[in-house]
Structure formats: structure tokens, C-alpha cells
XYZ file of C-alpha atoms in Angstrom:
678
model
C 3.864 -4.478 -42.993
C 4.049 -2.303 -39.870
C 0.955 -0.507 -38.790
C 1.796 2.523 -36.668
C -0.691 4.124 -34.110
C 1.156 7.164 -32.910
C 0.870 10.900 -32.261
C -1.121 13.234 -30.137
C -4.718 12.454 -29.545
C -7.353 15.149 -29.870
C -9.923 14.890 -27.174
C -13.201 16.699 -26.650
C -14.101 17.871 -23.152
C -17.582 18.638 -22.028
C -18.164 22.395 -21.561
C -20.029 24.110 -18.782
C -19.384 25.151 -15.222
C -19.698 21.628 -13.837
C -17.674 19.804 -16.477
C -14.511 19.418 -14.496
C -16.293 18.834 -11.223
C -18.782 16.217 -12.397
C -18.736 15.043 -16.034
C -15.090 14.251 -16.737
C -14.334 12.521 -13.360
C -17.467 10.341 -13.669
C -16.616 9.445 -17.275
C -13.055 8.443 -16.283
C -14.100 6.228 -13.394
C -16.808 4.583 -15.514
C -14.364 3.652 -18.310
C -14.894 0.045 -19.385
C -11.760 -2.135 -19.003
C -11.276 -5.332 -21.038
C -9.373 -8.432 -19.880
C -9.351 -12.230 -19.681
C -9.104 -12.917 -23.432
C -9.349 -16.549 -24.521
C -9.748 -18.235 -27.864
C -11.832 -21.394 -28.203
C -10.168 -24.667 -29.247
C -11.631 -24.596 -32.621
C -10.428 -20.958 -33.081
C -14.020 -19.781 -33.920
C -14.710 -17.755 -30.830
C -12.996 -15.267 -28.626
C -14.228 -14.850 -25.037
C -13.448 -11.799 -23.006
C -14.599 -9.962 -19.903
C -15.402 -6.295 -19.284
C -15.381 -4.352 -16.002
C -17.098 -1.065 -15.465
C -17.578 0.897 -12.263
C -21.133 1.594 -11.143
C -20.896 4.807 -9.137
C -24.512 4.749 -8.045
C -24.188 1.288 -6.438
C -20.529 1.841 -5.387
C -19.608 -1.415 -7.193
C -18.730 -2.856 -10.539
C -20.368 -4.720 -13.451
C -18.546 -7.711 -14.777
C -19.773 -9.036 -18.129
C -18.616 -11.939 -20.257
C -18.736 -11.499 -24.050
C -17.994 -13.626 -27.092
C -17.125 -12.699 -30.654
C -16.503 -14.701 -33.774
C -12.772 -14.511 -34.638
C -13.641 -13.867 -38.276
C -15.722 -10.860 -37.353
C -18.690 -12.265 -39.156
C -21.032 -11.353 -36.324
C -21.205 -8.617 -33.711
C -19.939 -9.030 -30.172
C -22.583 -10.321 -27.868
C -23.054 -10.640 -24.100
C -23.293 -14.297 -22.806
C -23.063 -14.013 -19.051
C -22.992 -11.777 -15.939
C -19.505 -12.155 -14.408
C -20.491 -11.425 -10.775
C -18.451 -9.305 -8.433
C -14.676 -8.511 -8.955
C -12.061 -10.320 -6.891
C -9.210 -8.015 -5.817
C -5.642 -8.474 -4.849
C -4.616 -7.532 -1.242
C -3.166 -4.294 -2.603
C -6.178 -3.334 -4.649
C -5.498 -4.609 -8.094
C -8.106 -6.373 -10.208
C -7.677 -10.139 -10.400
C -7.676 -11.497 -13.965
C -9.941 -14.468 -14.590
C -9.035 -16.039 -17.926
C -11.698 -18.599 -18.810
C -10.973 -22.165 -19.917
C -12.813 -23.676 -22.860
C -14.449 -27.054 -22.814
C -13.655 -29.602 -25.663
C -15.742 -28.961 -28.638
C -15.759 -25.221 -28.090
C -19.382 -25.232 -27.016
C -18.703 -23.394 -23.739
C -16.175 -22.079 -21.345
C -15.759 -22.209 -17.578
C -15.017 -19.255 -15.463
C -14.338 -18.477 -11.809
C -16.516 -15.763 -10.244
C -17.800 -14.370 -6.973
C -21.606 -14.528 -7.116
C -24.066 -14.302 -4.224
C -21.180 -14.372 -1.650
C -19.487 -17.590 -2.991
C -16.471 -17.982 -5.324
C -17.393 -20.782 -7.647
C -17.133 -22.111 -11.139
C -19.716 -21.236 -13.843
C -20.191 -22.162 -17.418
C -21.235 -19.957 -20.351
C -21.874 -20.730 -24.020
C -21.178 -18.695 -27.124
C -24.672 -19.721 -28.440
C -26.833 -18.518 -25.663
C -27.078 -16.031 -22.784
C -26.829 -17.026 -19.153
C -24.495 -18.802 -16.792
C -24.803 -22.319 -15.440
C -23.358 -23.363 -12.067
C -20.565 -25.853 -12.340
C -19.143 -25.906 -8.797
C -20.668 -23.951 -5.923
C -20.125 -25.208 -2.411
C -19.512 -24.198 1.114
C -15.855 -23.144 0.399
C -14.594 -20.710 -2.183
C -12.802 -22.104 -5.208
C -9.164 -21.222 -5.277
C -7.984 -22.501 -8.658
C -9.254 -24.748 -11.442
C -8.186 -26.564 -14.652
C -10.189 -27.930 -17.526
C -8.575 -30.870 -19.255
C -8.657 -29.842 -22.991
C -9.104 -33.437 -24.130
C -11.605 -35.080 -21.718
C -13.303 -31.989 -20.339
C -12.536 -33.125 -16.744
C -12.619 -30.172 -14.370
C -10.280 -30.248 -11.457
C -10.491 -27.501 -8.878
C -9.239 -26.669 -5.396
C -10.866 -25.310 -2.329
C -9.696 -24.277 1.110
C -11.556 -23.868 4.480
C -15.295 -23.361 4.287
C -16.731 -19.883 4.569
C -18.536 -20.981 7.790
C -15.233 -22.171 9.303
C -13.541 -18.892 8.430
C -16.282 -16.803 9.945
C -16.295 -18.960 13.081
C -12.534 -18.413 13.428
C -13.035 -14.708 13.080
C -15.828 -14.651 15.709
C -13.744 -16.845 18.022
C -10.894 -14.278 17.848
C -13.347 -11.509 18.503
C -14.624 -13.200 21.625
C -11.399 -14.390 23.032
C -9.107 -11.494 22.051
C -6.467 -11.587 19.346
C -2.850 -12.418 20.210
C -0.629 -9.904 18.469
C 2.296 -11.594 16.607
C 4.047 -11.019 13.331
C 0.886 -11.671 11.264
C -1.170 -8.909 12.896
C -1.085 -5.388 11.280
C -1.998 -3.027 14.074
C -2.580 -0.200 11.558
C -5.509 -2.105 10.251
C -8.664 -3.080 12.169
C -7.846 -6.399 13.698
C -11.413 -7.692 13.211
C -13.150 -7.422 9.838
C -10.568 -4.833 8.710
C -10.871 -5.503 4.993
C -13.154 -6.700 2.225
C -12.177 -10.160 1.134
C -14.117 -12.093 -1.495
C -16.961 -9.654 -1.210
C -17.486 -9.435 2.571
C -15.975 -7.697 5.539
C -13.352 -10.136 6.870
C -10.308 -10.384 8.967
C -6.920 -10.174 7.260
C -3.488 -11.221 8.421
C -0.003 -10.453 7.109
C 1.501 -13.253 5.144
C 4.826 -13.535 3.409
C 6.954 -10.604 2.368
C 6.397 -6.941 3.253
C 2.681 -6.201 3.383
C 1.197 -9.224 1.568
C -2.154 -10.147 3.309
C -4.505 -13.068 3.354
C -7.723 -14.012 5.235
C -7.918 -16.308 8.256
C -7.434 -19.949 7.514
C -5.881 -19.165 4.149
C -3.087 -21.631 5.218
C -5.539 -24.508 5.032
C -4.162 -27.024 2.571
C -5.953 -27.294 -0.774
C -8.579 -29.905 -1.105
C -8.922 -31.218 -4.651
C -12.187 -32.044 -6.294
C -12.658 -33.604 -9.739
C -15.748 -33.321 -11.922
C -15.894 -35.969 -14.642
C -17.638 -34.969 -17.865
C -21.414 -35.699 -17.530
C -20.936 -37.171 -14.050
C -21.895 -35.757 -10.698
C -19.418 -33.903 -8.524
C -17.018 -36.254 -6.777
C -16.248 -36.083 -3.079
C -13.183 -34.281 -1.817
C -10.048 -36.099 -2.381
C -6.297 -35.763 -1.790
C -3.739 -34.117 -4.103
C -3.175 -37.474 -5.727
C -6.533 -37.169 -7.615
C -5.251 -34.017 -9.371
C -4.759 -34.607 -13.119
C -1.048 -35.206 -13.745
C 0.659 -32.214 -15.244
C 1.738 -32.400 -18.880
C 5.376 -33.310 -19.642
C 7.835 -30.513 -19.792
C 7.962 -28.956 -23.262
C 11.648 -29.574 -23.691
C 11.257 -33.264 -22.972
C 8.637 -33.705 -25.686
C 10.470 -31.857 -28.320
C 8.110 -28.808 -28.124
C 9.697 -25.368 -28.037
C 10.334 -23.762 -24.703
C 11.032 -20.123 -23.973
C 13.799 -18.912 -21.690
C 14.570 -15.304 -20.715
C 18.049 -15.623 -19.065
C 19.035 -11.965 -19.065
C 18.104 -9.705 -16.242
C 17.370 -6.831 -18.531
C 14.541 -8.727 -20.158
C 15.599 -8.009 -23.728
C 16.531 -11.434 -24.988
C 14.759 -14.756 -25.644
C 16.319 -18.126 -26.073
C 14.376 -21.070 -27.583
C 15.546 -24.653 -27.340
C 14.088 -27.751 -29.181
C 12.765 -25.255 -31.721
C 10.891 -26.504 -34.821
C 13.334 -28.030 -37.287
C 15.913 -28.963 -34.694
C 17.957 -32.029 -35.322
C 19.578 -34.285 -32.689
C 18.835 -34.873 -29.085
C 20.257 -31.674 -27.725
C 20.198 -28.934 -30.395
C 21.692 -25.479 -29.527
C 19.305 -22.787 -28.378
C 18.403 -19.990 -30.680
C 18.876 -16.662 -29.006
C 17.424 -13.326 -30.100
C 17.923 -9.904 -28.439
C 15.627 -6.895 -29.061
C 16.077 -3.107 -28.817
C 13.383 -2.828 -26.174
C 12.342 -4.772 -23.093
C 10.149 -7.852 -23.704
C 6.761 -7.390 -21.972
C 5.249 -10.773 -23.229
C 5.937 -13.554 -25.611
C 3.489 -16.249 -26.893
C 3.702 -19.092 -29.376
C 1.368 -18.879 -32.367
C -0.891 -21.975 -32.456
C 1.193 -23.568 -35.278
C 4.291 -23.279 -33.021
C 6.397 -21.923 -35.925
C 6.976 -18.444 -34.472
C 6.292 -16.330 -31.495
C 4.402 -13.048 -31.083
C 6.747 -10.872 -28.970
C 5.561 -7.713 -27.261
C 8.335 -5.154 -26.967
C 7.978 -2.123 -24.636
C 9.998 1.120 -24.373
C 10.535 3.243 -21.274
C 7.262 5.119 -21.943
C 5.064 1.985 -22.173
C 4.819 2.241 -25.932
C 4.465 -1.292 -27.203
C 5.374 -2.985 -30.534
C 4.219 -6.416 -31.690
C 6.888 -8.478 -33.632
C 6.719 -11.979 -35.113
C 9.919 -13.903 -34.443
C 10.601 -17.137 -36.211
C 13.352 -19.108 -34.323
C 13.755 -21.478 -37.314
C 15.462 -18.748 -39.388
C 15.820 -16.112 -36.642
C 13.653 -13.753 -38.711
C 11.755 -10.745 -37.361
C 8.640 -9.247 -38.862
C 7.174 -6.155 -37.235
C 3.385 -6.133 -37.059
C 2.184 -3.162 -35.063
C 3.883 -0.161 -33.507
C 1.676 1.728 -30.955
C 2.006 4.768 -28.768
C 0.470 2.810 -25.934
C -0.374 -0.764 -25.010
C -1.101 -3.677 -27.275
C -1.666 -6.391 -24.719
C -4.193 -8.823 -23.273
C -5.566 -6.205 -20.836
C -4.483 -2.944 -19.227
C -1.634 -4.886 -17.604
C 1.367 -4.327 -19.865
C 2.708 -7.894 -19.396
C -0.478 -9.692 -20.297
C -0.251 -11.399 -23.740
C -2.667 -11.056 -26.620
C -4.874 -14.089 -27.472
C -3.982 -15.801 -30.697
C -5.418 -17.820 -33.562
C -3.443 -19.131 -36.483
C -4.177 -15.969 -38.479
C -4.743 -13.134 -35.966
C -3.880 -11.701 -32.661
C -6.628 -10.274 -30.426
C -5.320 -7.462 -28.261
C -6.581 -4.670 -25.983
C -5.229 -1.385 -27.245
C -5.063 1.675 -25.112
C -2.874 4.784 -24.979
C -2.710 7.862 -22.805
C -5.626 9.591 -24.409
C -7.364 6.661 -26.001
C -9.560 4.397 -23.827
C -9.337 0.619 -24.090
C -10.708 -1.157 -27.164
C -10.395 -4.614 -28.529
C -8.586 -5.129 -31.829
C -8.011 -8.011 -34.258
C -4.603 -7.678 -35.827
C -3.909 -9.781 -38.932
C -0.816 -12.013 -38.545
C 0.320 -11.617 -42.112
C -0.351 -7.913 -42.816
C -0.425 -6.253 -39.387
C -3.714 -4.633 -40.288
C -5.936 -3.886 -37.404
C -9.765 -3.937 -37.129
C -11.795 -2.763 -34.122
C -13.666 -5.762 -32.649
C -15.153 -3.895 -29.626
C -15.001 -0.320 -28.522
C -17.154 0.326 -25.470
C -15.712 3.749 -24.485
C -16.991 5.968 -27.205
C -18.985 8.103 -24.657
C -15.832 8.506 -22.575
C -13.987 9.810 -25.518
C -16.596 12.385 -26.311
C -16.373 13.829 -22.818
C -12.756 15.033 -23.181
C -10.974 18.031 -24.727
C -7.433 19.188 -25.176
C -4.338 17.307 -26.445
C -2.262 14.473 -25.075
C 1.396 14.429 -26.082
C 4.177 12.112 -25.203
C 7.239 13.962 -23.790
C 10.895 12.657 -23.867
C 13.650 14.575 -22.026
C 16.849 14.253 -20.126
C 17.978 15.850 -16.954
C 21.367 17.484 -16.354
C 23.013 14.135 -15.624
C 21.763 12.587 -18.858
C 19.027 10.318 -17.324
C 16.222 9.855 -19.773
C 12.594 10.446 -18.799
C 9.240 9.900 -20.574
C 5.800 11.239 -19.741
C 2.360 12.077 -21.023
C 1.257 15.656 -21.015
C -2.411 16.595 -20.941
C -2.536 20.197 -22.146
C -5.553 22.544 -21.854
C -6.976 23.858 -25.138
C -5.670 27.166 -26.256
C -3.862 27.773 -23.020
C -0.317 29.183 -22.472
C 1.506 29.724 -19.151
C -0.897 27.289 -17.502
C -0.510 25.863 -14.008
C 1.007 22.374 -13.995
C 0.161 19.276 -12.052
C 2.721 16.357 -11.971
C 2.342 12.763 -10.901
C 5.178 10.367 -10.908
C 5.602 6.568 -11.151
C 4.097 4.627 -14.044
C 1.795 5.794 -16.798
C 0.820 2.737 -18.945
C -2.220 2.531 -21.211
C -5.147 4.833 -20.861
C -3.860 7.348 -18.287
C -6.866 8.303 -16.155
C -5.591 9.378 -12.749
C -1.928 8.204 -12.663
C -0.895 5.119 -10.725
C -3.496 4.762 -8.015
C -6.064 6.606 -10.175
C -6.699 9.571 -7.908
C -5.722 12.553 -10.066
C -7.999 12.937 -13.140
C -5.457 14.290 -15.594
C -8.000 15.048 -18.402
C -10.215 16.825 -15.840
C -7.263 19.001 -14.730
C -6.730 19.943 -18.365
C -10.408 20.743 -18.704
C -10.094 23.082 -15.700
C -7.065 24.888 -17.375
C -4.311 23.010 -15.460
C -1.718 21.148 -17.601
C -1.256 17.631 -16.190
C 1.877 15.565 -16.661
C 2.317 11.831 -15.796
C 5.957 10.855 -15.605
C 7.301 7.332 -15.891
C 9.947 6.228 -13.353
C 13.090 5.351 -15.308
C 15.116 2.258 -14.482
C 17.956 2.765 -12.067
C 21.388 1.256 -12.338
C 21.660 -2.477 -11.877
C 22.219 -3.332 -8.312
C 20.722 -0.090 -6.929
C 18.829 -1.020 -3.736
C 18.533 2.321 -1.816
C 15.490 4.557 -2.438
C 17.288 7.869 -2.067
C 19.052 7.776 -5.500
C 15.643 7.127 -7.099
C 14.205 10.099 -5.232
C 17.060 12.365 -6.360
C 16.822 11.114 -9.894
C 13.005 11.851 -9.876
C 13.581 15.312 -8.478
C 16.067 16.000 -11.183
C 13.738 14.869 -13.863
C 10.809 16.818 -12.505
C 12.745 20.083 -12.238
C 14.145 19.591 -15.728
C 10.750 19.192 -17.428
C 9.355 22.098 -15.424
C 12.063 24.371 -16.659
C 11.674 23.052 -20.216
C 7.938 23.598 -20.247
C 8.327 27.021 -18.685
C 10.885 28.076 -21.264
C 8.578 27.246 -24.152
C 5.654 29.092 -22.511
C 3.488 26.066 -21.894
C 3.314 26.382 -18.051
C 3.811 28.926 -15.371
C 6.671 27.574 -13.117
C 5.392 29.542 -10.042
C 2.120 27.421 -10.093
C 3.125 23.746 -10.003
C 1.411 21.042 -7.969
C 2.309 17.384 -7.518
C 0.689 14.197 -6.276
C 1.266 10.444 -6.131
C 0.712 6.969 -4.643
C 3.325 4.701 -2.970
C 6.662 5.499 -4.464
C 5.090 8.434 -6.307
C 3.937 9.871 -2.938
C 7.432 9.521 -1.583
C 8.884 11.367 -4.554
C 6.249 14.062 -4.100
C 7.247 14.717 -0.508
C 10.957 14.497 -1.389
C 10.399 17.247 -3.980
C 8.475 19.299 -1.441
C 11.255 18.918 1.081
C 14.298 19.314 -1.259
C 13.206 21.971 -3.721
C 11.119 25.199 -4.211
C 9.300 24.179 -7.305
C 5.984 23.122 -5.789
C 3.012 25.260 -4.793
C 0.601 22.514 -3.578
C 0.846 18.679 -3.147
C -1.568 15.728 -2.627
C -0.483 12.249 -1.608
C -2.418 8.908 -1.256
C 0.041 6.835 0.742
C 1.786 6.829 4.156
C 5.190 8.284 4.734
C 8.111 7.011 6.776
C 7.844 7.981 10.537
C 8.687 6.414 13.934
C 5.196 5.052 14.498
C 5.461 3.183 11.180
C 8.815 1.585 12.304
C 7.385 0.275 15.608
C 3.961 -0.699 14.395
C 5.665 -2.997 12.015
C 8.390 -4.097 14.396
C 7.043 -7.215 16.074
C 9.624 -9.984 16.033
C 9.137 -12.176 12.932
C 8.348 -9.308 10.465
C 10.713 -8.550 7.576
C 9.799 -4.882 7.698
C 12.832 -3.739 9.617
C 15.224 -5.604 7.230
C 13.460 -3.964 4.262
C 13.727 -0.553 5.865
C 17.510 -1.008 6.427
C 18.015 -2.263 2.811
C 15.785 0.311 1.030
C 16.093 3.341 3.133
C 19.174 2.740 5.323
C 16.975 2.991 8.457
C 17.422 1.268 11.804
C 15.513 2.112 14.940
C 14.879 5.837 15.271
C 17.265 6.179 18.152
C 19.920 4.089 16.344
C 19.897 5.990 13.011
C 18.541 9.482 13.964
C 20.356 11.315 11.209
C 18.974 9.032 8.506
C 15.544 9.362 9.901
C 15.903 13.132 9.828
C 16.943 12.921 6.202
C 14.159 10.529 5.043
C 11.018 11.233 7.165
C 8.735 14.141 6.133
C 7.462 14.221 9.746
C 10.941 15.375 10.834
C 11.167 17.984 8.072
C 8.120 20.056 8.620
C 10.303 23.129 8.744
C 11.295 22.384 5.067
C 7.710 21.907 3.873
C 6.129 25.252 3.008
C 3.717 23.661 0.421
C 0.042 22.961 1.222
C -0.430 19.209 1.675
C -3.603 17.166 1.018
C -3.576 13.570 2.343
C -6.215 11.131 1.090
C -5.267 7.822 2.662
C -6.726 4.256 3.193
C -7.587 3.949 6.875
C -4.971 1.255 7.398
C -2.179 3.670 6.174
C -3.543 6.745 7.997
C -2.845 5.268 11.418
C 0.910 5.301 10.787
C 0.832 8.913 9.320
C -0.364 10.795 12.315
C 3.001 12.247 13.411
C 3.397 13.778 10.037
C -0.159 15.163 9.908
C -0.146 16.345 13.531
C 3.190 18.177 13.077
C 1.763 19.898 9.866
C -1.341 21.057 11.804
C 0.990 22.679 14.334
C 2.900 24.556 11.635
C 1.796 27.324 9.271
C 1.707 24.911 6.323
C -1.879 24.214 5.251
C -2.760 20.532 5.547
C -5.914 18.335 5.493
C -6.304 14.603 5.949
C -9.137 12.392 4.609
C -9.394 8.679 5.444
C -11.136 6.101 3.374
C -12.419 3.068 5.304
C -12.335 -0.527 3.923
C -9.694 0.318 1.312
C -6.377 -1.426 0.558
C -3.293 0.365 -0.702
C -5.062 1.364 -3.989
C -8.610 2.646 -3.697
C -11.173 0.179 -5.048
C -14.603 1.614 -4.326
C -15.945 3.883 -7.100
C -17.526 6.364 -4.606
C -14.129 6.821 -2.897
C -12.336 7.266 -6.190
C -14.857 9.868 -7.293
C -14.474 11.691 -3.932
C -10.688 11.647 -4.290
C -10.981 12.933 -7.940
C -13.212 15.871 -7.052
C -11.267 16.863 -3.936
C -7.968 16.864 -5.835
C -9.518 19.042 -8.569
C -10.774 21.492 -5.897
C -7.493 21.338 -4.038
C -5.287 22.264 -7.004
C -7.715 24.765 -8.457
C -7.784 26.566 -5.016
C -3.947 26.744 -4.605
C -2.850 27.007 -8.190
C -5.640 29.109 -9.753
C -7.246 30.955 -6.889
C -10.539 29.310 -7.759
C -13.543 28.279 -5.619
C -16.326 26.038 -6.840
C -19.619 27.791 -6.055
C -21.349 24.490 -5.205
C -23.038 25.179 -1.795
C -22.314 21.571 -0.730
C -18.642 22.506 -0.695
C -18.990 25.674 1.350
C -17.531 24.169 4.540
C -14.631 22.690 2.665
C -13.646 26.099 1.307
C -14.167 27.759 4.708
C -11.587 25.419 6.145
C -9.139 26.041 3.293
C -9.685 29.787 3.510
C -8.757 29.535 7.185
C -5.622 27.527 6.298
C -4.725 30.029 3.545
C -4.974 32.966 5.846
C -2.796 31.329 8.406
C -0.278 30.264 5.752
C 2.784 32.493 5.936
C 5.451 30.878 3.672
C 8.761 30.936 5.454
C 11.086 33.700 4.281
C 14.098 31.309 3.825
C 15.794 29.363 1.174
C 12.652 27.338 0.397
C 10.182 30.410 0.154
C 8.575 31.036 -3.227
C 9.663 34.093 -5.020
C 6.122 35.008 -5.721
C 4.185 33.550 -2.775
C 0.949 35.171 -1.698
C -1.777 34.666 0.849
C -4.948 34.004 -1.136
C -8.202 35.406 0.136
C -11.850 35.036 -0.921
C -11.872 38.425 -2.612
C -9.576 37.337 -5.415
C -11.246 34.063 -6.115
C -14.306 33.250 -8.263
């Protein structure tokens, strides 16, 4: 039986003058996320972790929970999970726990009191017990499911890392291919909870702390025995034999499109080398996991709009049974590729869609029926209003696009805000989470998050993707204008990373935008040379993706691609809210804007990676984006006296703004003044 969770979602939004400025943004930022699902060996317990922003403390609360898999008792908290660990780009690091034999507890890795260590929690009591806390942070670990032996790795000690940082500070730092001069060279990032020095490592802008190249030191904890001394890699528990060599099923995904699975040594195979069973699906495979009985797989399929479907595939008879079809994610977290956790009779999945905040579900393997196990975001849902609807459309060339439209209640011919890139799960502020779409709808601005469609196989240059995005954006603006949903003369756009590039491409190459806001750097000459020390792969990537050589070698291509060299084509007010390490390579663009008649303002967030992490910064970006687009799209001013200076600056920019009377001028442009604003 297929259970379908589809359709528009009615949301209730808090009323009152301050709703869009305060209530909705805070509620979105404080949404509780669920991840790190793990079933105990005896299948009685499900452990999972929640993460919630604490705006007052500018941090996060991590909490470990357990629930009986038969739903016989309520979910309960068993341990504080410490402080989040983040990737170098700003993504949350998952921390799936590992259960001990006997299912009487699980081990998890956590940053607590300045140290990354191993801790133990039990489903029968509250509190955490230290397992391995030392002078060096734990990098990885493994719990042997039979013996309970814990093997973990560490690197350089925290004291050694800090000594290396201080030594560089005293002696000076030699600039080589590992040093990013756009970032503070001493303590330019927060690594494992403290201000630390980072260096470039590997491809593009991958980063790591000092002494990260220190080889792993392996430590083994025997059950009920004291911690052993550091040892060599030879003490690591031997890896299990390959599944294929032991007759257990193995999964292969040979096709680049990600739509087919091949299983060899499947249950019921005869002979030493049975043929593989291959199955192709109509949508891309996001995840696949064997059920505990190894008779079939739970396969997560995903369409272009991040709508996921769970199917049960039995390789024995190549039979497919659909379990759940959703309008959003049915996964192990808000990461679309994370698998659900399984027992023999049920899947435990985090479900979230554009207008529905994450909740944990139990899905019956036989019937597909779902039961809510944990729903921590009821308060968030009560603080919204309006409707959220999936849109599907094609541009003039036939390219297919999908998106999620947040529409104001009882509004026609509304202004429109667009963000472009990826819109999976609970769509708060688009990729990068800086444009609160529900709050825009609350303020009377329709908000649309558009998913980037896949390009043709083998496409490496960015420009075709920009052109395709521009075509899709203009097509949906026209469609929504024709049906009376939006006013096409009042359209804004914003984005992060590729989404910011598409935003500026649209501003340069069309006349559809009235205001923009970007959260990432743009290509310019300073960027080229700041990332040009011998040994970097940056120049090769610029040539492959953007067709750019040195500015004096490919001047026409730079003129085509760089917003800094197209100021004369940008007549749209531009707000930049950037991490400090990206702002330093954006100064030509911003400086040229300030010398033009185009309104522009730049805000810089210290101690932030590519994606903002700190809740205070995210809230500031949310509020400023609301104010920015209400000012330029609705002629509105927030009467909050704390914002008086902000609006004085913007009024000055507006008075100076004289849209060029050329091919890119708006047909109905006007110079806003305080007299026509509330």
C-alpha cells in the first residue's frame, strides 16, 4: 500500500506589526533538526539527535533522545550532545552513534568543554559518561558489535596545535599555496569550538586546521579494561571481509545518472559467480539500505523537486513495492542522501517538506502506514500563514524546472522574491538560509525557491547553467504575472554560491529585477590573484568552469563573466551580506557600485565560513533581507527606531538612484521617497 503525503500546506502566520520582523524569523531559525538515527542491535531502541539554535546564547543545543521502536513509551532525552561540529563550508557534521553489544548503551562523538571525545549514553537513564577524553581530539571511532571493543583515532594534541599557531604568529607566516589571504591568517576561523588557524587543503577551498596532516594515532579500549596506550595502525581491528567474498549481497550503482542498482551474490544465488540483478527506477536514487533480514532493500527515489518516494525492492524476484510517496524528504535527516534507520518491520525516517518542519516518523514495512514518533516543531508551524505550493514549468527551450512558492494569504499581484539553487526539505531561507520565505509571504511578498535542473551530461562551463537559470526565472515570472499572482514590475532575487552568481547574471542580462541580495563573492581580478599562488588548483578550475585565464589574457571573458566589469548593466539595488573571508575578494565590485548611481550596501560577518553558522548572524541577515526587499519592492519602512539610521542610508541611496534610460531601464521605475512610505 502506498501512503501519499502531498499537496499544499496551510500555514498560520503570527499577526501584528512585528510578526515579519521578529516572530517568523526567530521561529524559522529555532526550528529543531533531527539527525544521526541509529537502531540498537536488539531492535528495541532508536537513538537520534536533535539540534536547535539558541539565539540568546548565539549557539546551539544538541540533545540525544531514545524511543522504543514499538512506540510503547514516549521519546525521552538521555544526554546533552555538546556543541556542534561543522564542516569547513558551514554544514552540520552528522554524528551517528554506535551501539554497544547488548543494546544497553551507545557511544557518540561530541565536542564538550573544548575537547572532541567519546561519550556513552544509555536508554535506561539520563546523563553521559566519558569514554575517551584526552589531550587530542577524537577524529573517528568504531565499536566492535560483538566484543564491544572501541577503537578510535586521534591526531596532534590541542596544545601542540595551539603552540604551532602561536609560533607562526611570532615568527611570521610564509605564504604558500595553503594560505588563503582572503581569510585572517591567524585564528581566522572557528574550528572544533575555538578560534583557530586554518589552511587550504586539497581541492578548491577545502580547509583544515594546523597539524591536521599529523598521522592518525590509534587507541583501543578493551571492554571493562582501562584505556590502552597509543599504538600503531596495526592495532586497529581488522576490517570485515568484503560482502561479495562472504556471499552477502553488495550494492553497485554503475550508471552516472544514479537511477539503477545492481546486486551481486543476492539471496538465493547459486554457484560461485551468479549474475548480478539489475533494476532501474524512474527517478534518481538518493539512498539504498538493506533491511536487517537482507531479503530486500529500502530504496529512496527522488525527483527533480526533491520529492522522495520509498520503495521496497526484492532482488530475489526483482519485485518492487511502493511504501511512501512524499511531497518532500523521507530520509535520515535534512540531508536528502541520508538513509532511514531500519528494523525488520519498520523504517524510521525524518520527514520534512517545503512548508512542514522536520518530524520523526515510523513507517511500517508491510503496509507503508506512518506514525509520528517525534514532532518537536509544533510551535514553529503555528507561527506561519499562507500557502506553500510546488510549481512545475518549462522554459521556451523545453527545460523543466521545479520550485516551491510561498504565497501571501488573500493577495493578488504581489511583489515576488526568487532564490535559486536547491530547495530540499523544510525550506526556511533557501540554500544558505538567509532569505526567510515564510516571513516574506507574511509581509505580502510572494517567495519562490527554484531548484537548479541538471544540465546535459559533460557540461562543464558555468555560463550555460546561468543562461538556463535566467530562462527558467523569466518564464515563471511571466507565468505568475499572467495568472495575476505577482506584479512583474516588483521582483527581487537573492542567493548563495551558484545562486548568487545566477542572481547577478539575471541582474546583468535582463530587466526583470527590481532589487537583489547576495551572500557570496563574485568573480573579479582580485579573486584571481588572491588565489593564484603556485600550487593552487584555483586557476585550473576557473579555466574549466568559467573559461577564464589571467585578466590580461582573457579580458573579453572577464568582461562577460564579472559583475565588477558590468556595473553599467546593473541598475538594480544590490545588498551584499558576506562572510568576512569572501568580502575581501569582493571589494572591486562593491567599490565600483558605490561610485555608480546603483544603490548598494555591504555587510560583513566575522568568523563565518561559506554558509553562516552563528544564529545571531542568521537572524541579522533574515531581518535585513526582509527590510531590504520591503523597502525596494513595497515602499515600506519599519518604524522601529533602532533601524532609523539604516533607512536614512537607504533613503539617500534611493534619492541618488537614477535608473539608466537605456535597454535595461525598467518601464515603471521611480525614485522612492519617505513621503510615499509607511
